[in-house]
PDB file of N, CA, C and O in Angstrom:
ATOM      1  N   UNK A1468     -53.901   6.988  42.156  1.00 79.00           N
ATOM      2  CA  UNK A1468     -55.254   6.981  42.879  1.00 79.00           C
ATOM      3  C   UNK A1468     -55.068   7.262  44.325  1.00 79.00           C
ATOM      4  O   UNK A1468     -56.048   7.493  44.993  1.00 79.00           O
ATOM      5  N   UNK A1469     -53.900   7.170  44.737  1.00 89.00           N
ATOM      6  CA  UNK A1469     -53.698   7.472  46.293  1.00 89.00           C
ATOM      7  C   UNK A1469     -53.496   6.319  47.164  1.00 89.00           C
ATOM      8  O   UNK A1469     -52.950   6.498  48.320  1.00 89.00           O
ATOM      9  N   UNK A1470     -54.040   5.145  46.758  1.00 95.00           N
ATOM     10  CA  UNK A1470     -53.749   3.942  47.664  1.00 95.00           C
ATOM     11  C   UNK A1470     -52.333   3.570  47.584  1.00 95.00           C
ATOM     12  O   UNK A1470     -51.620   3.701  46.584  1.00 95.00           O
ATOM     13  N   UNK A1471     -51.787   3.167  48.698  1.00 96.00           N
ATOM     14  CA  UNK A1471     -50.395   2.831  48.818  1.00 96.00           C
ATOM     15  C   UNK A1471     -50.320   1.329  49.230  1.00 96.00           C
ATOM     16  O   UNK A1471     -51.100   0.843  50.117  1.00 96.00           O
ATOM     17  N   UNK A1472     -49.410   0.555  48.617  1.00 97.00           N
ATOM     18  CA  UNK A1472     -49.148  -0.737  48.805  1.00 97.00           C
ATOM     19  C   UNK A1472     -47.765  -1.038  49.272  1.00 97.00           C
ATOM     20  O   UNK A1472     -46.814  -0.332  48.744  1.00 97.00           O
ATOM     21  N   UNK A1473     -47.558  -1.833  50.501  1.00 96.00           N
ATOM     22  CA  UNK A1473     -46.270  -1.916  50.887  1.00 96.00           C
ATOM     23  C   UNK A1473     -46.060  -3.448  51.306  1.00 96.00           C
ATOM     24  O   UNK A1473     -46.991  -3.989  51.896  1.00 96.00           O
ATOM     25  N   UNK A1474     -44.857  -4.023  51.089  1.00 97.00           N
ATOM     26  CA  UNK A1474     -44.614  -5.445  51.684  1.00 97.00           C
ATOM     27  C   UNK A1474     -44.117  -5.290  53.053  1.00 97.00           C
ATOM     28  O   UNK A1474     -43.371  -4.389  53.363  1.00 97.00           O
ATOM     29  N   UNK A1475     -44.682  -6.110  53.853  1.00 97.00           N
ATOM     30  CA  UNK A1475     -44.324  -6.024  55.296  1.00 97.00           C
ATOM     31  C   UNK A1475     -43.908  -7.467  55.691  1.00 97.00           C
ATOM     32  O   UNK A1475     -44.669  -8.460  55.700  1.00 97.00           O
ATOM     33  N   UNK A1476     -42.603  -7.526  56.234  1.00 96.00           N
ATOM     34  CA  UNK A1476     -42.178  -8.976  56.617  1.00 96.00           C
ATOM     35  C   UNK A1476     -42.537  -9.158  58.122  1.00 96.00           C
ATOM     36  O   UNK A1476     -42.169  -8.200  58.917  1.00 96.00           O
ATOM     37  N   UNK A1477     -43.195 -10.279  58.477  1.00 96.00           N
ATOM     38  CA  UNK A1477     -43.438 -10.374  59.892  1.00 96.00           C
ATOM     39  C   UNK A1477     -43.099 -11.936  60.181  1.00 96.00           C
ATOM     40  O   UNK A1477     -43.137 -12.764  59.348  1.00 96.00           O
ATOM     41  N   UNK A1478     -42.800 -12.186  61.513  1.00 95.00           N
ATOM     42  CA  UNK A1478     -42.545 -13.632  61.889  1.00 95.00           C
ATOM     43  C   UNK A1478     -43.624 -14.549  61.499  1.00 95.00           C
ATOM     44  O   UNK A1478     -44.893 -14.117  61.761  1.00 95.00           O
ATOM     45  N   UNK A1479     -43.430 -15.700  61.030  1.00 94.00           N
ATOM     46  CA  UNK A1479     -44.403 -16.660  60.627  1.00 94.00           C
ATOM     47  C   UNK A1479     -45.438 -16.966  61.717  1.00 94.00           C
ATOM     48  O   UNK A1479     -46.591 -17.094  61.375  1.00 94.00           O
ATOM     49  N   UNK A1480     -44.962 -16.888  62.985  1.00 92.00           N
ATOM     50  CA  UNK A1480     -45.839 -17.249  64.078  1.00 92.00           C
ATOM     51  C   UNK A1480     -46.913 -16.100  64.261  1.00 92.00           C
ATOM     52  O   UNK A1480     -48.032 -16.487  64.699  1.00 92.00           O
ATOM     53  N   UNK A1481     -46.627 -14.930  63.953  1.00 96.00           N
ATOM     54  CA  UNK A1481     -47.578 -13.836  64.005  1.00 96.00           C
ATOM     55  C   UNK A1481     -48.640 -14.046  62.929  1.00 96.00           C
ATOM     56  O   UNK A1481     -49.858 -13.676  63.121  1.00 96.00           O
ATOM     57  N   UNK A1482     -48.312 -14.669  61.824  1.00 96.00           N
ATOM     58  CA  UNK A1482     -49.276 -15.027  60.684  1.00 96.00           C
ATOM     59  C   UNK A1482     -50.190 -16.121  61.252  1.00 96.00           C
ATOM     60  O   UNK A1482     -51.368 -16.088  60.992  1.00 96.00           O
ATOM     61  N   UNK A1483     -49.677 -16.997  61.989  1.00 94.00           N
ATOM     62  CA  UNK A1483     -50.408 -18.185  62.487  1.00 94.00           C
ATOM     63  C   UNK A1483     -51.291 -17.762  63.646  1.00 94.00           C
ATOM     64  O   UNK A1483     -52.538 -18.175  63.674  1.00 94.00           O
ATOM     65  N   UNK A1484     -50.799 -17.018  64.587  1.00 95.00           N
ATOM     66  CA  UNK A1484     -51.627 -16.783  65.867  1.00 95.00           C
ATOM     67  C   UNK A1484     -52.242 -15.318  65.868  1.00 95.00           C
ATOM     68  O   UNK A1484     -53.038 -15.052  66.754  1.00 95.00           O
ATOM     69  N   UNK A1485     -51.821 -14.576  64.869  1.00 97.00           N
ATOM     70  CA  UNK A1485     -52.250 -13.138  64.874  1.00 97.00           C
ATOM     71  C   UNK A1485     -51.496 -12.288  65.893  1.00 97.00           C
ATOM     72  O   UNK A1485     -50.865 -12.719  66.833  1.00 97.00           O
ATOM     73  N   UNK A1486     -51.551 -10.994  65.526  1.00 97.00           N
ATOM     74  CA  UNK A1486     -50.899  -9.992  66.480  1.00 97.00           C
ATOM     75  C   UNK A1486     -51.103  -8.600  65.856  1.00 97.00           C
ATOM     76  O   UNK A1486     -51.670  -8.461  64.759  1.00 97.00           O
ATOM     77  N   UNK A1487     -50.675  -7.542  66.518  1.00 97.00           N
ATOM     78  CA  UNK A1487     -50.626  -6.240  66.150  1.00 97.00           C
ATOM     79  C   UNK A1487     -49.252  -5.853  65.898  1.00 97.00           C
ATOM     80  O   UNK A1487     -48.267  -6.086  66.711  1.00 97.00           O
ATOM     81  N   UNK A1488     -48.952  -5.219  64.701  1.00 96.00           N
ATOM     82  CA  UNK A1488     -47.555  -4.840  64.376  1.00 96.00           C
ATOM     83  C   UNK A1488     -47.624  -3.337  63.982  1.00 96.00           C
ATOM     84  O   UNK A1488     -48.683  -2.788  63.663  1.00 96.00           O
ATOM     85  N   UNK A1489     -46.503  -2.743  64.157  1.00 96.00           N
ATOM     86  CA  UNK A1489     -46.318  -1.302  63.861  1.00 96.00           C
ATOM     87  C   UNK A1489     -45.796  -1.271  62.385  1.00 96.00           C
ATOM     88  O   UNK A1489     -44.907  -1.885  62.031  1.00 96.00           O
ATOM     89  N   UNK A1490     -46.499  -0.241  61.567  1.00 96.00           N
ATOM     90  CA  UNK A1490     -46.038  -0.094  60.233  1.00 96.00           C
ATOM     91  C   UNK A1490     -45.825   1.414  60.120  1.00 96.00           C
ATOM     92  O   UNK A1490     -46.485   2.237  60.795  1.00 96.00           O
ATOM     93  N   UNK A1491     -45.078   1.919  59.127  1.00 95.00           N
ATOM     94  CA  UNK A1491     -44.926   3.212  58.875  1.00 95.00           C
ATOM     95  C   UNK A1491     -45.625   3.680  57.524  1.00 95.00           C
ATOM     96  O   UNK A1491     -45.493   3.081  56.580  1.00 95.00           O
ATOM     97  N   UNK A1492     -46.483   4.628  57.706  1.00 95.00           N
ATOM     98  CA  UNK A1492     -47.343   5.099  56.531  1.00 95.00           C
ATOM     99  C   UNK A1492     -46.535   6.135  55.634  1.00 95.00           C
ATOM    100  O   UNK A1492     -45.439   6.504  56.087  1.00 95.00           O
ATOM    101  N   UNK A1493     -46.972   6.389  54.494  1.00 93.00           N
ATOM    102  CA  UNK A1493     -46.133   7.328  53.638  1.00 93.00           C
ATOM    103  C   UNK A1493     -45.906   8.660  54.201  1.00 93.00           C
ATOM    104  O   UNK A1493     -44.985   9.350  53.870  1.00 93.00           O
ATOM    105  N   UNK A1494     -46.681   9.046  55.183  1.00 90.00           N
ATOM    106  CA  UNK A1494     -46.552  10.304  55.920  1.00 90.00           C
ATOM    107  C   UNK A1494     -45.440  10.299  56.997  1.00 90.00           C
ATOM    108  O   UNK A1494     -45.361  11.181  57.753  1.00 90.00           O
ATOM    109  N   UNK A1495     -44.839   9.119  57.238  1.00 93.00           N
ATOM    110  CA  UNK A1495     -43.950   8.771  58.271  1.00 93.00           C
ATOM    111  C   UNK A1495     -44.552   8.615  59.633  1.00 93.00           C
ATOM    112  O   UNK A1495     -43.821   8.374  60.549  1.00 93.00           O
ATOM    113  N   UNK A1496     -45.818   8.638  59.652  1.00 95.00           N
ATOM    114  CA  UNK A1496     -46.590   8.216  60.912  1.00 95.00           C
ATOM    115  C   UNK A1496     -46.551   6.743  61.050  1.00 95.00           C
ATOM    116  O   UNK A1496     -46.696   5.972  60.170  1.00 95.00           O
ATOM    117  N   UNK A1497     -46.262   6.366  62.319  1.00 97.00           N
ATOM    118  CA  UNK A1497     -46.341   4.981  62.679  1.00 97.00           C
ATOM    119  C   UNK A1497     -47.651   4.517  63.312  1.00 97.00           C
ATOM    120  O   UNK A1497     -48.073   5.380  64.207  1.00 97.00           O
ATOM    121  N   UNK A1498     -48.177   3.511  62.877  1.00 97.00           N
ATOM    122  CA  UNK A1498     -49.546   3.080  63.312  1.00 97.00           C
ATOM    123  C   UNK A1498     -49.450   1.531  63.550  1.00 97.00           C
ATOM    124  O   UNK A1498     -48.648   0.938  63.024  1.00 97.00           O
ATOM    125  N   UNK A1499     -50.516   1.069  64.316  1.00 97.00           N
ATOM    126  CA  UNK A1499     -50.598  -0.409  64.422  1.00 97.00           C
ATOM    127  C   UNK A1499     -51.716  -0.916  63.581  1.00 97.00           C
ATOM    128  O   UNK A1499     -52.655  -0.359  63.447  1.00 97.00           O
ATOM    129  N   UNK A1500     -51.270  -2.128  62.976  1.00 97.00           N
ATOM    130  CA  UNK A1500     -52.314  -2.757  62.139  1.00 97.00           C
ATOM    131  C   UNK A1500     -52.466  -4.159  62.700  1.00 97.00           C
ATOM    132  O   UNK A1500     -51.541  -4.797  63.278  1.00 97.00           O
ATOM    133  N   UNK A1501     -53.697  -4.722  62.724  1.00 97.00           N
ATOM    134  CA  UNK A1501     -54.024  -6.053  63.152  1.00 97.00           C
ATOM    135  C   UNK A1501     -53.684  -7.166  62.108  1.00 97.00           C
ATOM    136  O   UNK A1501     -54.293  -7.034  60.984  1.00 97.00           O
ATOM    137  N   UNK A1502     -52.889  -8.035  62.499  1.00 97.00           N
ATOM    138  CA  UNK A1502     -52.627  -9.283  61.640  1.00 97.00           C
ATOM    139  C   UNK A1502     -53.682 -10.309  62.136  1.00 97.00           C
ATOM    140  O   UNK A1502     -53.484 -10.833  63.239  1.00 97.00           O
ATOM    141  N   UNK A1503     -54.555 -10.734  61.339  1.00 97.00           N
ATOM    142  CA  UNK A1503     -55.614 -11.755  61.710  1.00 97.00           C
ATOM    143  C   UNK A1503     -54.855 -13.140  61.784  1.00 97.00           C
ATOM    144  O   UNK A1503     -53.885 -13.334  61.083  1.00 97.00           O
ATOM    145  N   UNK A1504     -55.308 -14.134  62.626  1.00 96.00           N
ATOM    146  CA  UNK A1504     -54.742 -15.274  62.823  1.00 96.00           C
ATOM    147  C   UNK A1504     -54.996 -16.111  61.554  1.00 96.00           C
ATOM    148  O   UNK A1504     -56.026 -15.833  60.739  1.00 96.00           O
ATOM    149  N   UNK A1505     -54.109 -17.095  61.249  1.00 96.00           N
ATOM    150  CA  UNK A1505     -54.239 -17.871  60.036  1.00 96.00           C
ATOM    151  C   UNK A1505     -54.117 -17.115  58.802  1.00 96.00           C
ATOM    152  O   UNK A1505     -54.623 -17.397  57.737  1.00 96.00           O
ATOM    153  N   UNK A1506     -53.233 -15.996  58.871  1.00 97.00           N
ATOM    154  CA  UNK A1506     -53.069 -15.261  57.622  1.00 97.00           C
ATOM    155  C   UNK A1506     -52.078 -15.982  56.685  1.00 97.00           C
ATOM    156  O   UNK A1506     -51.283 -16.797  57.261  1.00 97.00           O
ATOM    157  N   UNK A1507     -52.213 -15.706  55.479  1.00 97.00           N
ATOM    158  CA  UNK A1507     -51.435 -16.402  54.519  1.00 97.00           C
ATOM    159  C   UNK A1507     -50.443 -15.405  53.766  1.00 97.00           C
ATOM    160  O   UNK A1507     -50.756 -14.180  53.772  1.00 97.00           O
ATOM    161  N   UNK A1508     -49.323 -15.898  53.243  1.00 97.00           N
ATOM    162  CA  UNK A1508     -48.453 -15.077  52.565  1.00 97.00           C
ATOM    163  C   UNK A1508     -49.141 -14.268  51.505  1.00 97.00           C
ATOM    164  O   UNK A1508     -50.052 -14.915  50.824  1.00 97.00           O
ATOM    165  N   UNK A1509     -48.842 -13.073  51.272  1.00 97.00           N
ATOM    166  CA  UNK A1509     -49.456 -12.086  50.337  1.00 97.00           C
ATOM    167  C   UNK A1509     -50.917 -11.690  50.651  1.00 97.00           C
ATOM    168  O   UNK A1509     -51.513 -10.868  49.874  1.00 97.00           O
ATOM    169  N   UNK A1510     -51.389 -12.039  51.835  1.00 98.00           N
ATOM    170  CA  UNK A1510     -52.629 -11.428  52.251  1.00 98.00           C
ATOM    171  C   UNK A1510     -52.396  -9.932  52.528  1.00 98.00           C
ATOM    172  O   UNK A1510     -51.391  -9.484  52.769  1.00 98.00           O
ATOM    173  N   UNK A1511     -53.421  -9.110  52.146  1.00 97.00           N
ATOM    174  CA  UNK A1511     -53.361  -7.804  52.409  1.00 97.00           C
ATOM    175  C   UNK A1511     -54.172  -7.305  53.646  1.00 97.00           C
ATOM    176  O   UNK A1511     -55.225  -7.757  53.774  1.00 97.00           O
ATOM    177  N   UNK A1512     -53.517  -6.388  54.409  1.00 97.00           N
ATOM    178  CA  UNK A1512     -54.200  -5.889  55.529  1.00 97.00           C
ATOM    179  C   UNK A1512     -54.326  -4.349  55.272  1.00 97.00           C
ATOM    180  O   UNK A1512     -53.278  -3.735  54.974  1.00 97.00           O
ATOM    181  N   UNK A1513     -55.564  -3.825  55.532  1.00 97.00           N
ATOM    182  CA  UNK A1513     -55.919  -2.520  55.070  1.00 97.00           C
ATOM    183  C   UNK A1513     -55.876  -1.609  56.291  1.00 97.00           C
ATOM    184  O   UNK A1513     -56.339  -1.932  57.298  1.00 97.00           O
ATOM    185  N   UNK A1514     -55.273  -0.428  56.121  1.00 97.00           N
ATOM    186  CA  UNK A1514     -55.366   0.612  57.032  1.00 97.00           C
ATOM    187  C   UNK A1514     -56.072   1.844  56.382  1.00 97.00           C
ATOM    188  O   UNK A1514     -55.515   2.428  55.496  1.00 97.00           O
ATOM    189  N   UNK A1515     -57.330   1.992  56.754  1.00 96.00           N
ATOM    190  CA  UNK A1515     -58.154   2.963  56.057  1.00 96.00           C
ATOM    191  C   UNK A1515     -57.641   4.452  56.383  1.00 96.00           C
ATOM    192  O   UNK A1515     -57.262   4.844  57.357  1.00 96.00           O
ATOM    193  N   UNK A1516     -57.469   5.108  55.227  1.00 95.00           N
ATOM    194  CA  UNK A1516     -57.018   6.469  55.335  1.00 95.00           C
ATOM    195  C   UNK A1516     -55.619   6.785  55.435  1.00 95.00           C
ATOM    196  O   UNK A1516     -55.187   7.899  55.540  1.00 95.00           O
ATOM    197  N   UNK A1517     -54.780   5.639  55.354  1.00 94.00           N
ATOM    198  CA  UNK A1517     -53.354   5.773  55.613  1.00 94.00           C
ATOM    199  C   UNK A1517     -52.537   5.919  54.363  1.00 94.00           C
ATOM    200  O   UNK A1517     -51.317   6.107  54.374  1.00 94.00           O
ATOM    201  N   UNK A1518     -53.304   5.993  53.189  1.00 94.00           N
ATOM    202  CA  UNK A1518     -52.464   6.213  51.968  1.00 94.00           C
ATOM    203  C   UNK A1518     -52.315   7.768  51.607  1.00 94.00           C
ATOM    204  O   UNK A1518     -52.331   8.513  52.458  1.00 94.00           O
ATOM    205  N   UNK A1519     -52.312   8.065  50.328  1.00 93.00           N
ATOM    206  CA  UNK A1519     -52.110   9.492  49.877  1.00 93.00           C
ATOM    207  C   UNK A1519     -53.431  10.104  49.609  1.00 93.00           C
ATOM    208  O   UNK A1519     -54.405   9.248  49.155  1.00 93.00           O
ATOM    209  N   UNK A1520     -53.599  11.285  49.856  1.00 92.00           N
ATOM    210  CA  UNK A1520     -54.956  12.048  49.590  1.00 92.00           C
ATOM    211  C   UNK A1520     -56.090  11.426  50.257  1.00 92.00           C
ATOM    212  O   UNK A1520     -57.195  11.316  49.564  1.00 92.00           O
ATOM    213  N   UNK A1521     -55.985  10.785  51.413  1.00 90.00           N
ATOM    214  CA  UNK A1521     -57.134  10.255  52.195  1.00 90.00           C
ATOM    215  C   UNK A1521     -57.494   8.750  51.705  1.00 90.00           C
ATOM    216  O   UNK A1521     -58.473   8.122  52.173  1.00 90.00           O
ATOM    217  N   UNK A1522     -56.598   8.235  50.644  1.00 95.00           N
ATOM    218  CA  UNK A1522     -56.881   6.912  50.309  1.00 95.00           C
ATOM    219  C   UNK A1522     -56.395   5.917  51.367  1.00 95.00           C
ATOM    220  O   UNK A1522     -55.922   6.356  52.404  1.00 95.00           O
ATOM    221  N   UNK A1523     -56.264   4.650  51.067  1.00 97.00           N
ATOM    222  CA  UNK A1523     -55.952   3.553  51.855  1.00 97.00           C
ATOM    223  C   UNK A1523     -54.559   3.100  51.800  1.00 97.00           C
ATOM    224  O   UNK A1523     -53.990   3.095  50.713  1.00 97.00           O
ATOM    225  N   UNK A1524     -53.995   2.459  52.846  1.00 97.00           N
ATOM    226  CA  UNK A1524     -52.761   1.831  52.996  1.00 97.00           C
ATOM    227  C   UNK A1524     -53.001   0.346  53.014  1.00 97.00           C
ATOM    228  O   UNK A1524     -53.784  -0.125  53.874  1.00 97.00           O
ATOM    229  N   UNK A1525     -52.291  -0.340  52.196  1.00 97.00           N
ATOM    230  CA  UNK A1525     -52.372  -1.838  52.233  1.00 97.00           C
ATOM    231  C   UNK A1525     -51.029  -2.435  52.553  1.00 97.00           C
ATOM    232  O   UNK A1525     -50.026  -2.157  51.801  1.00 97.00           O
ATOM    233  N   UNK A1526     -50.942  -3.340  53.546  1.00 97.00           N
ATOM    234  CA  UNK A1526     -49.737  -3.982  53.862  1.00 97.00           C
ATOM    235  C   UNK A1526     -49.899  -5.426  53.326  1.00 97.00           C
ATOM    236  O   UNK A1526     -50.809  -6.244  53.684  1.00 97.00           O
ATOM    237  N   UNK A1527     -48.910  -5.705  52.423  1.00 98.00           N
ATOM    238  CA  UNK A1527     -48.886  -7.144  51.819  1.00 98.00           C
ATOM    239  C   UNK A1527     -47.983  -7.945  52.707  1.00 98.00           C
ATOM    240  O   UNK A1527     -46.758  -7.678  52.820  1.00 98.00           O
ATOM    241  N   UNK A1528     -48.466  -8.882  53.550  1.00 97.00           N
ATOM    242  CA  UNK A1528     -47.684  -9.526  54.509  1.00 97.00           C
ATOM    243  C   UNK A1528     -46.865 -10.735  53.921  1.00 97.00           C
ATOM    244  O   UNK A1528     -47.408 -11.460  53.069  1.00 97.00           O
ATOM    245  N   UNK A1529     -45.615 -10.778  54.323  1.00 98.00           N
ATOM    246  CA  UNK A1529     -44.670 -11.930  53.878  1.00 98.00           C
ATOM    247  C   UNK A1529     -44.062 -12.457  55.296  1.00 98.00           C
ATOM    248  O   UNK A1529     -43.784 -11.752  56.254  1.00 98.00           O
ATOM    249  N   UNK A1530     -43.992 -13.685  55.198  1.00 97.00           N
ATOM    250  CA  UNK A1530     -43.363 -14.445  56.465  1.00 97.00           C
ATOM    251  C   UNK A1530     -41.866 -14.259  56.504  1.00 97.00           C
ATOM    252  O   UNK A1530     -41.234 -14.328  55.482  1.00 97.00           O
ATOM    253  N   UNK A1531     -41.364 -14.087  57.659  1.00 96.00           N
ATOM    254  CA  UNK A1531     -39.990 -14.214  57.917  1.00 96.00           C
ATOM    255  C   UNK A1531     -39.791 -15.411  58.806  1.00 96.00           C
ATOM    256  O   UNK A1531     -40.660 -15.738  59.612  1.00 96.00           O
ATOM    257  N   UNK A1532     -38.566 -15.988  58.774  1.00 93.00           N
ATOM    258  CA  UNK A1532     -38.392 -17.266  59.485  1.00 93.00           C
ATOM    259  C   UNK A1532     -37.151 -17.010  60.253  1.00 93.00           C
ATOM    260  O   UNK A1532     -36.055 -17.282  59.813  1.00 93.00           O
ATOM    261  N   UNK A1533     -37.342 -16.627  61.551  1.00 88.00           N
ATOM    262  CA  UNK A1533     -36.131 -16.443  62.318  1.00 88.00           C
ATOM    263  C   UNK A1533     -35.389 -17.802  62.599  1.00 88.00           C
ATOM    264  O   UNK A1533     -36.036 -18.825  62.634  1.00 88.00           O
ATOM    265  N   UNK A1534     -34.088 -17.584  62.933  1.00 90.00           N
ATOM    266  CA  UNK A1534     -33.318 -18.886  63.276  1.00 90.00           C
ATOM    267  C   UNK A1534     -33.978 -19.451  64.582  1.00 90.00           C
ATOM    268  O   UNK A1534     -34.318 -18.852  65.511  1.00 90.00           O
ATOM    269  N   UNK A1535     -34.075 -20.761  64.577  1.00 87.00           N
ATOM    270  CA  UNK A1535     -34.772 -21.417  65.671  1.00 87.00           C
ATOM    271  C   UNK A1535     -33.696 -21.837  66.676  1.00 87.00           C
ATOM    272  O   UNK A1535     -32.620 -22.313  66.339  1.00 87.00           O
ATOM    273  N   UNK A1536     -34.129 -21.979  67.809  1.00 88.00           N
ATOM    274  CA  UNK A1536     -33.275 -22.460  69.075  1.00 88.00           C
ATOM    275  C   UNK A1536     -33.827 -23.766  69.257  1.00 88.00           C
ATOM    276  O   UNK A1536     -34.938 -24.331  68.813  1.00 88.00           O
ATOM    277  N   UNK A1537     -33.153 -24.669  69.925  1.00 84.00           N
ATOM    278  CA  UNK A1537     -33.454 -26.012  70.285  1.00 84.00           C
ATOM    279  C   UNK A1537     -34.933 -26.074  70.868  1.00 84.00           C
ATOM    280  O   UNK A1537     -35.712 -26.936  70.323  1.00 84.00           O
ATOM    281  N   UNK A1538     -35.255 -25.204  71.867  1.00 91.00           N
ATOM    282  CA  UNK A1538     -36.474 -25.304  72.439  1.00 91.00           C
ATOM    283  C   UNK A1538     -37.639 -24.994  71.479  1.00 91.00           C
ATOM    284  O   UNK A1538     -38.711 -25.661  71.483  1.00 91.00           O
ATOM    285  N   UNK A1539     -37.405 -24.088  70.450  1.00 90.00           N
ATOM    286  CA  UNK A1539     -38.360 -23.852  69.436  1.00 90.00           C
ATOM    287  C   UNK A1539     -38.706 -25.016  68.525  1.00 90.00           C
ATOM    288  O   UNK A1539     -39.765 -25.335  68.194  1.00 90.00           O
ATOM    289  N   UNK A1540     -37.588 -25.781  68.214  1.00 90.00           N
ATOM    290  CA  UNK A1540     -37.757 -26.903  67.431  1.00 90.00           C
ATOM    291  C   UNK A1540     -38.530 -28.009  68.098  1.00 90.00           C
ATOM    292  O   UNK A1540     -39.408 -28.616  67.440  1.00 90.00           O
ATOM    293  N   UNK A1541     -38.421 -28.098  69.368  1.00 91.00           N
ATOM    294  CA  UNK A1541     -39.206 -29.091  70.167  1.00 91.00           C
ATOM    295  C   UNK A1541     -40.695 -28.791  70.122  1.00 91.00           C
ATOM    296  O   UNK A1541     -41.596 -29.594  69.816  1.00 91.00           O
ATOM    297  N   UNK A1542     -40.971 -27.430  70.294  1.00 91.00           N
ATOM    298  CA  UNK A1542     -42.310 -26.987  70.255  1.00 91.00           C
ATOM    299  C   UNK A1542     -42.917 -27.235  68.816  1.00 91.00           C
ATOM    300  O   UNK A1542     -44.083 -27.692  68.703  1.00 91.00           O
ATOM    301  N   UNK A1543     -42.222 -26.976  67.846  1.00 90.00           N
ATOM    302  CA  UNK A1543     -42.660 -27.040  66.424  1.00 90.00           C
ATOM    303  C   UNK A1543     -42.946 -28.567  66.135  1.00 90.00           C
ATOM    304  O   UNK A1543     -43.835 -28.878  65.493  1.00 90.00           O
ATOM    305  N   UNK A1544     -41.974 -29.448  66.657  1.00 91.00           N
ATOM    306  CA  UNK A1544     -42.164 -30.846  66.440  1.00 91.00           C
ATOM    307  C   UNK A1544     -43.459 -31.351  67.011  1.00 91.00           C
ATOM    308  O   UNK A1544     -44.214 -32.228  66.467  1.00 91.00           O
ATOM    309  N   UNK A1545     -43.758 -30.849  68.185  1.00 92.00           N
ATOM    310  CA  UNK A1545     -45.044 -31.225  68.889  1.00 92.00           C
ATOM    311  C   UNK A1545     -46.166 -30.856  68.090  1.00 92.00           C
ATOM    312  O   UNK A1545     -47.176 -31.570  67.838  1.00 92.00           O
ATOM    313  N   UNK A1546     -46.231 -29.555  67.631  1.00 90.00           N
ATOM    314  CA  UNK A1546     -47.249 -29.085  66.769  1.00 90.00           C
ATOM    315  C   UNK A1546     -47.460 -29.890  65.535  1.00 90.00           C
ATOM    316  O   UNK A1546     -48.626 -30.373  65.106  1.00 90.00           O
ATOM    317  N   UNK A1547     -46.329 -30.193  64.763  1.00 92.00           N
ATOM    318  CA  UNK A1547     -46.397 -30.951  63.583  1.00 92.00           C
ATOM    319  C   UNK A1547     -46.972 -32.360  63.961  1.00 92.00           C
ATOM    320  O   UNK A1547     -47.848 -32.797  63.122  1.00 92.00           O
ATOM    321  N   UNK A1548     -46.598 -33.002  65.042  1.00 94.00           N
ATOM    322  CA  UNK A1548     -47.048 -34.411  65.380  1.00 94.00           C
ATOM    323  C   UNK A1548     -48.536 -34.314  65.705  1.00 94.00           C
ATOM    324  O   UNK A1548     -49.248 -35.312  65.431  1.00 94.00           O
ATOM    325  N   UNK A1549     -49.013 -33.276  66.231  1.00 91.00           N
ATOM    326  CA  UNK A1549     -50.422 -33.074  66.568  1.00 91.00           C
ATOM    327  C   UNK A1549     -51.345 -33.065  65.201  1.00 91.00           C
ATOM    328  O   UNK A1549     -52.572 -33.106  65.310  1.00 91.00           O
ATOM    329  N   UNK A1550     -50.722 -32.622  64.170  1.00 87.00           N
ATOM    330  CA  UNK A1550     -51.538 -32.441  62.890  1.00 87.00           C
ATOM    331  C   UNK A1550     -51.220 -33.503  61.881  1.00 87.00           C
ATOM    332  O   UNK A1550     -51.724 -33.404  60.784  1.00 87.00           O
ATOM    333  N   UNK A1551     -50.807 -34.580  62.313  1.00 79.00           N
ATOM    334  CA  UNK A1551     -50.645 -35.817  61.413  1.00 79.00           C
ATOM    335  C   UNK A1551     -51.909 -36.569  61.371  1.00 79.00           C
ATOM    336  O   UNK A1551     -52.847 -36.619  62.344  1.00 79.00           O
TER     337      UNK A1551
END
């Protein structure tokens, strides 16, 4: 049908607070797509016309979890404690 689906790993914090990320379309063109805040794993982000034959490109977002530094852990603990 021409629609293209691709898994895209992004840092978990981009899923929480939102961001624009660069993805590569099937044509090898690189474009930016907007990740909405409070996105969930397996949410689909659509890029209209980025698929094959004028159809759409869908990025299925997956969280990545980078290794944390001491300062990162402190910030996350503050956030966790604010949500109790």
